[in-house]
Coordinates of C-alpha atoms in Angstrom, one line a residue:
M1 CA 21.7 -8.1 -8.6
D2 CA 25.4 -8.4 -8.1
T3 CA 26.8 -4.9 -7.6
Q4 CA 30.5 -6.0 -7.1
S5 CA 31.1 -5.6 -10.8
L6 CA 30.1 -2.0 -10.7
P7 CA 32.7 0.8 -10.7
A8 CA 33.7 1.7 -7.2
E9 CA 32.2 5.2 -7.2
L10 CA 28.8 3.8 -8.3
R11 CA 28.9 1.2 -5.6
T12 CA 29.7 3.8 -3.0
A13 CA 26.9 6.0 -4.2
L14 CA 24.5 3.0 -3.9
D15 CA 25.5 2.3 -0.4
R16 CA 25.2 5.9 0.7
F17 CA 21.8 6.3 -0.9
S18 CA 20.7 3.1 0.9
G19 CA 21.7 4.7 4.2
Y20 CA 19.8 7.8 3.4
L21 CA 16.6 5.8 2.6
E22 CA 16.8 3.9 5.9
R23 CA 17.8 6.8 8.2
E24 CA 16.1 9.9 6.7
R25 CA 13.3 8.7 4.5
A26 CA 12.3 5.7 6.8
V27 CA 11.0 3.8 3.8
S28 CA 10.0 0.1 4.2
A29 CA 12.4 -2.7 3.6
H30 CA 10.4 -3.6 0.5
T31 CA 10.5 -0.1 -1.0
C32 CA 14.3 0.2 -0.2
R33 CA 15.0 -3.0 -2.1
A34 CA 13.0 -1.8 -5.1
Y35 CA 14.8 1.6 -5.2
L36 CA 18.3 -0.1 -4.9
G37 CA 17.4 -2.7 -7.4
D38 CA 16.3 -0.1 -10.0
L39 CA 19.5 1.9 -9.4
A40 CA 21.8 -1.1 -9.6
A41 CA 20.2 -1.9 -13.0
L42 CA 20.7 1.7 -14.1
F43 CA 24.3 1.7 -13.0
A44 CA 25.0 -1.6 -14.7
F45 CA 23.5 -0.2 -17.9
A46 CA 25.6 3.0 -17.6
A47 CA 28.8 1.0 -16.8
G48 CA 28.2 -1.0 -20.0
E49 CA 28.2 2.3 -21.9
G50 CA 31.5 3.2 -20.3
A51 CA 30.4 5.2 -17.2
A52 CA 32.9 5.1 -14.4
G53 CA 31.2 7.6 -11.9
L54 CA 28.1 9.7 -11.2
Q55 CA 29.3 12.6 -13.4
D56 CA 29.0 10.2 -16.4
L57 CA 25.2 9.8 -15.8
E58 CA 23.7 12.0 -18.5
L59 CA 20.1 12.6 -19.5
G60 CA 20.7 10.5 -22.7
T61 CA 22.0 7.6 -20.6
L62 CA 18.8 7.7 -18.4
R63 CA 16.6 7.9 -21.5
R64 CA 18.3 5.0 -23.2
W65 CA 18.1 2.9 -20.1
L66 CA 14.3 3.5 -19.8
G67 CA 14.0 2.8 -23.6
A68 CA 15.8 -0.6 -23.1
Q69 CA 13.5 -1.4 -20.2
S70 CA 10.5 -0.6 -22.4
Q71 CA 11.8 -2.8 -25.2
S72 CA 12.3 -5.7 -22.7
G73 CA 8.6 -5.6 -21.9
A74 CA 8.4 -3.4 -18.7
S75 CA 4.9 -2.0 -18.1
R76 CA 4.2 1.7 -18.0
A77 CA 3.7 1.5 -14.3
T78 CA 7.1 -0.1 -13.9
L79 CA 8.8 2.5 -16.1
A80 CA 7.1 5.3 -14.2
R81 CA 8.4 3.8 -10.9
R82 CA 11.9 3.5 -12.2
A83 CA 11.9 7.0 -13.5
A84 CA 10.7 8.2 -10.1
T85 CA 13.5 6.3 -8.4
V86 CA 16.1 7.9 -10.6
R87 CA 14.8 11.4 -10.0
A88 CA 14.8 10.8 -6.2
F89 CA 18.4 9.6 -6.4
T90 CA 19.8 12.4 -8.6
A91 CA 18.0 15.0 -6.5
W92 CA 19.7 13.5 -3.4
A93 CA 23.1 13.4 -5.2
V94 CA 22.8 17.1 -6.0
R95 CA 22.0 18.0 -2.5
E96 CA 24.9 15.9 -1.2
E97 CA 27.1 17.6 -3.9
Y98 CA 28.0 14.3 -5.5
L99 CA 26.5 15.8 -8.7
E100 CA 26.9 19.4 -9.9
S101 CA 23.6 19.4 -11.8
D102 CA 20.6 17.1 -12.0
P103 CA 20.5 15.1 -15.2
A104 CA 17.0 13.7 -14.4
L105 CA 15.2 17.1 -14.3
R106 CA 13.9 16.6 -17.9
L107 CA 13.4 12.8 -17.6
R108 CA 9.9 11.7 -18.4
A109 CA 8.3 8.3 -18.4
P110 CA 4.8 7.1 -19.5
K111 CA 2.0 7.9 -17.2
R112 CA 0.9 5.0 -15.0
E113 CA -2.1 3.0 -16.0
R114 CA -4.8 3.8 -13.5
S115 CA -6.3 0.3 -13.0
L116 CA -8.6 0.1 -10.1
P117 CA -9.3 -3.1 -8.1
G118 CA -12.8 -4.5 -8.0
V119 CA -15.3 -2.9 -5.6
L120 CA -17.6 -5.1 -3.5
Q121 CA -21.3 -4.3 -3.7
A122 CA -23.5 -4.2 -0.6
G123 CA -25.0 -7.6 -1.3
Q124 CA -21.6 -9.2 -1.8
L125 CA -20.4 -7.7 1.5
Q126 CA -23.4 -8.9 3.3
R127 CA -22.8 -12.5 2.0
L128 CA -19.1 -12.3 2.8
F129 CA -19.6 -11.2 6.4
Q130 CA -22.4 -13.6 7.0
D131 CA -20.2 -16.5 5.8
L132 CA -17.4 -15.3 8.0
E133 CA -19.7 -15.1 11.0
E134 CA -21.1 -18.6 10.4
S135 CA -17.6 -20.0 10.1
A136 CA -16.5 -18.3 13.3
A137 CA -19.5 -19.5 15.2
G138 CA -18.0 -23.0 15.6
G139 CA -15.2 -21.6 17.7
D140 CA -12.2 -22.5 15.4
P141 CA -9.6 -19.8 16.3
V142 CA -8.5 -19.3 12.8
A143 CA -12.0 -18.7 11.6
V144 CA -12.6 -16.3 14.4
R145 CA -9.4 -14.5 13.5
N146 CA -10.2 -14.3 9.8
R147 CA -13.6 -12.8 10.5
A148 CA -12.0 -10.1 12.8
M149 CA -9.3 -9.3 10.2
V150 CA -11.7 -8.9 7.3
E151 CA -14.1 -6.9 9.4
L152 CA -11.3 -4.6 10.5
L153 CA -9.8 -4.3 7.0
Y154 CA -13.2 -3.1 5.5
A155 CA -14.1 -1.0 8.6
T156 CA -10.9 1.0 8.5
G157 CA -9.4 0.7 5.0
V158 CA -6.0 0.0 6.5
R159 CA -3.2 -1.6 4.4
V160 CA -2.3 -5.2 4.9
G161 CA 1.0 -4.3 6.5
E162 CA -0.7 -1.9 8.9
L163 CA -3.2 -4.6 9.9
A164 CA -0.4 -7.2 10.5
G165 CA 1.6 -4.6 12.6
L166 CA -1.3 -3.8 15.0
D167 CA -0.8 -4.6 18.7
A168 CA -3.7 -5.4 21.0
D169 CA -3.4 -2.1 22.8
D170 CA -3.6 -0.1 19.5
L171 CA -7.4 -0.4 19.7
D172 CA -9.5 1.8 21.9
F173 CA -12.9 0.0 22.2
D174 CA -14.5 2.9 24.1
R175 CA -13.9 5.3 21.3
R176 CA -13.9 2.6 18.6
T177 CA -10.7 3.9 17.1
L178 CA -7.3 2.3 16.3
R179 CA -3.9 3.7 16.2
V180 CA -1.9 2.7 13.1
I181 CA 1.6 3.3 11.9
G182 CA 1.5 3.9 8.2
K183 CA 4.0 4.7 5.4
G184 CA 7.0 6.8 6.5
N185 CA 6.3 5.8 10.2
K186 CA 3.4 8.3 10.2
E187 CA 0.9 7.6 12.9
R188 CA -2.9 8.2 12.4
T189 CA -6.1 7.3 14.2
V190 CA -8.8 5.6 12.3
P191 CA -12.4 4.9 13.5
F192 CA -14.2 1.6 13.2
G193 CA -17.8 0.5 13.5
V194 CA -19.8 -1.8 15.8
P195 CA -19.5 -5.0 13.6
A196 CA -15.7 -4.8 13.6
A197 CA -15.6 -4.1 17.3
V198 CA -17.8 -7.2 18.0
A199 CA -15.7 -9.4 15.7
V200 CA -12.4 -8.2 17.2
D201 CA -13.7 -8.6 20.8
D202 CA -14.8 -12.1 19.9
W203 CA -11.3 -12.8 18.6
L204 CA -9.6 -11.5 21.8
R205 CA -12.0 -13.5 24.0
R206 CA -12.3 -16.8 22.1
G207 CA -9.7 -17.0 19.4
R208 CA -6.5 -15.4 20.4
P209 CA -6.2 -17.3 23.8
Q210 CA -6.2 -20.6 21.8
L211 CA -3.2 -19.5 19.6
V212 CA -1.2 -17.4 22.0
K213 CA 2.3 -18.7 22.9
D214 CA 5.0 -17.4 25.3
G215 CA 6.7 -15.5 22.4
S216 CA 3.5 -14.1 20.9
G217 CA 4.1 -10.6 22.4
P218 CA 1.5 -7.9 22.0
A219 CA 0.5 -8.7 18.4
L220 CA -3.2 -8.3 17.8
F221 CA -3.5 -11.0 15.2
L222 CA -1.6 -14.3 15.4
G223 CA -0.7 -17.1 13.0
V224 CA -1.4 -20.8 13.9
R225 CA 2.1 -21.1 15.5
G226 CA 1.5 -18.1 17.8
G227 CA 3.6 -15.6 16.0
R228 CA 2.4 -12.3 14.6
V229 CA 0.3 -12.9 11.5
D230 CA 2.2 -12.5 8.2
Q231 CA 1.0 -10.2 5.4
R232 CA 1.1 -13.2 3.0
Q233 CA -1.3 -15.0 5.3
V234 CA -3.8 -12.1 5.3
R235 CA -3.6 -11.9 1.5
S236 CA -4.1 -15.6 1.1
V237 CA -7.2 -15.5 3.4
V238 CA -8.8 -12.6 1.6
H239 CA -8.0 -14.0 -1.9
G240 CA -9.5 -17.3 -0.9
L241 CA -12.7 -15.7 0.3
F242 CA -13.1 -13.6 -2.9
E243 CA -12.4 -16.6 -5.1
A244 CA -15.1 -18.6 -3.2
M245 CA -17.7 -15.9 -3.8
G246 CA -17.4 -16.4 -7.6
D247 CA -19.1 -13.2 -8.6
T248 CA -16.5 -10.5 -8.0
S249 CA -13.4 -9.2 -9.7
A250 CA -11.9 -8.3 -6.3
S251 CA -8.8 -10.4 -5.8
G252 CA -7.1 -9.2 -2.6
P253 CA -7.1 -7.0 0.5
H254 CA -6.5 -3.8 -1.5
A255 CA -10.0 -4.4 -3.0
L256 CA -11.4 -4.0 0.6
R257 CA -9.4 -0.8 1.1
H258 CA -10.7 0.5 -2.2
S259 CA -14.3 -0.6 -1.3
T260 CA -14.0 1.3 2.0
A261 CA -13.0 4.5 0.2
T262 CA -15.6 4.2 -2.5
H263 CA -18.5 3.5 -0.1
L264 CA -17.4 6.3 2.2
L265 CA -17.5 8.7 -0.7
D266 CA -20.8 7.3 -2.0
G267 CA -22.2 7.9 1.5
G268 CA -21.3 11.5 1.4
A269 CA -17.9 11.5 3.2
D270 CA -15.6 14.4 2.4
L271 CA -12.6 13.6 0.2
R272 CA -10.2 15.0 2.7
A273 CA -11.7 12.9 5.5
V274 CA -11.2 9.8 3.3
Q275 CA -7.6 10.9 2.7
E276 CA -7.0 11.1 6.4
I277 CA -8.6 7.6 7.0
L278 CA -6.5 6.0 4.3
G279 CA -3.3 7.7 5.3
H280 CA -2.5 9.3 2.0
S281 CA 0.0 12.2 2.1
S282 CA -1.5 13.6 -1.1
L283 CA -5.2 14.2 -2.0
A284 CA -4.4 13.3 -5.6
T285 CA -3.6 9.8 -4.4
T286 CA -7.0 9.5 -2.7
Q287 CA -8.6 10.5 -6.0
I288 CA -6.8 7.7 -7.8
Y289 CA -7.9 5.1 -5.3
T290 CA -11.5 6.2 -5.4
H291 CA -14.2 6.8 -8.0
V292 CA -17.8 7.9 -8.3
S293 CA -20.1 5.0 -8.7
V294 CA -22.9 4.8 -11.3
D295 CA -25.5 4.8 -8.6
R296 CA -24.1 8.0 -7.1
L297 CA -24.1 9.6 -10.5
R298 CA -27.7 8.5 -11.2
K299 CA -28.9 9.9 -7.8
S300 CA -27.1 13.2 -8.5
Y301 CA -28.6 13.4 -11.9
Q302 CA -32.1 12.7 -10.6
Q303 CA -31.8 15.3 -7.9
A304 CA -30.3 18.1 -10.1
H305 CA -31.6 17.7 -13.6
P306 CA -35.0 19.5 -14.2
R307 CA -36.1 16.8 -16.7
A308 CA -34.7 13.7 -14.9

């Protein structure tokens, strides 16, 4: 969005908030763009109503902006995100004394729809990994890489960006753990199992040497041109695998992450342990990403109910 047409004070506030996000919040480039895009849209709306500066941002302005977004077809999740962006901005503006009071304190948006990605069942996972192993057996470096990436995604529950950002020395094969940098540049250590260790070792011995180039650097997973694998490539690989299965609603890498969390809980893992593995700052977030399966409910019922 073109911000040059905004009043000077609003443009300046946008630039300063951008600096705050990058320096102090250390948010990703994608998140920063989303924040600034939301705020630029709000400022353009407010300017259209005659606002010349931050002091002209009132609760009514914020509510009318969200209302206009809703009428234009924005989902509840989008409205909730935009309201959160505004609250983060106005709280910052008050701390920096650009605003005397926070107009967003009473701003409310519809609750997010809690839609969960599909969860792979044990039989589906067995087929998936068997197909990947058979494909990798031929020695094609991309097939060997794909097997290692999917095994590691399911073994650890890491995000796609975290997987793509891994370097070879981030893995400790003796302890079977990996060091990952998550959201907010927070580092955590995540365990992985024997199948993932075997697949990654196979990639490092047979696959990576075929794709590595002088400029590959320490990246664990490489694309066909020798550079660090791109997140879009990982998503495309996983999406293609799920589509080929034909019997799952899972559609991308996040379904593997969700499956990891669900299967850990079904196996008796503590919720806080799953929170640590997934890298969630809030336990409430872990609860959103996980659910209790029907099988687990049935087992609990049979064990506990006197007339089961």
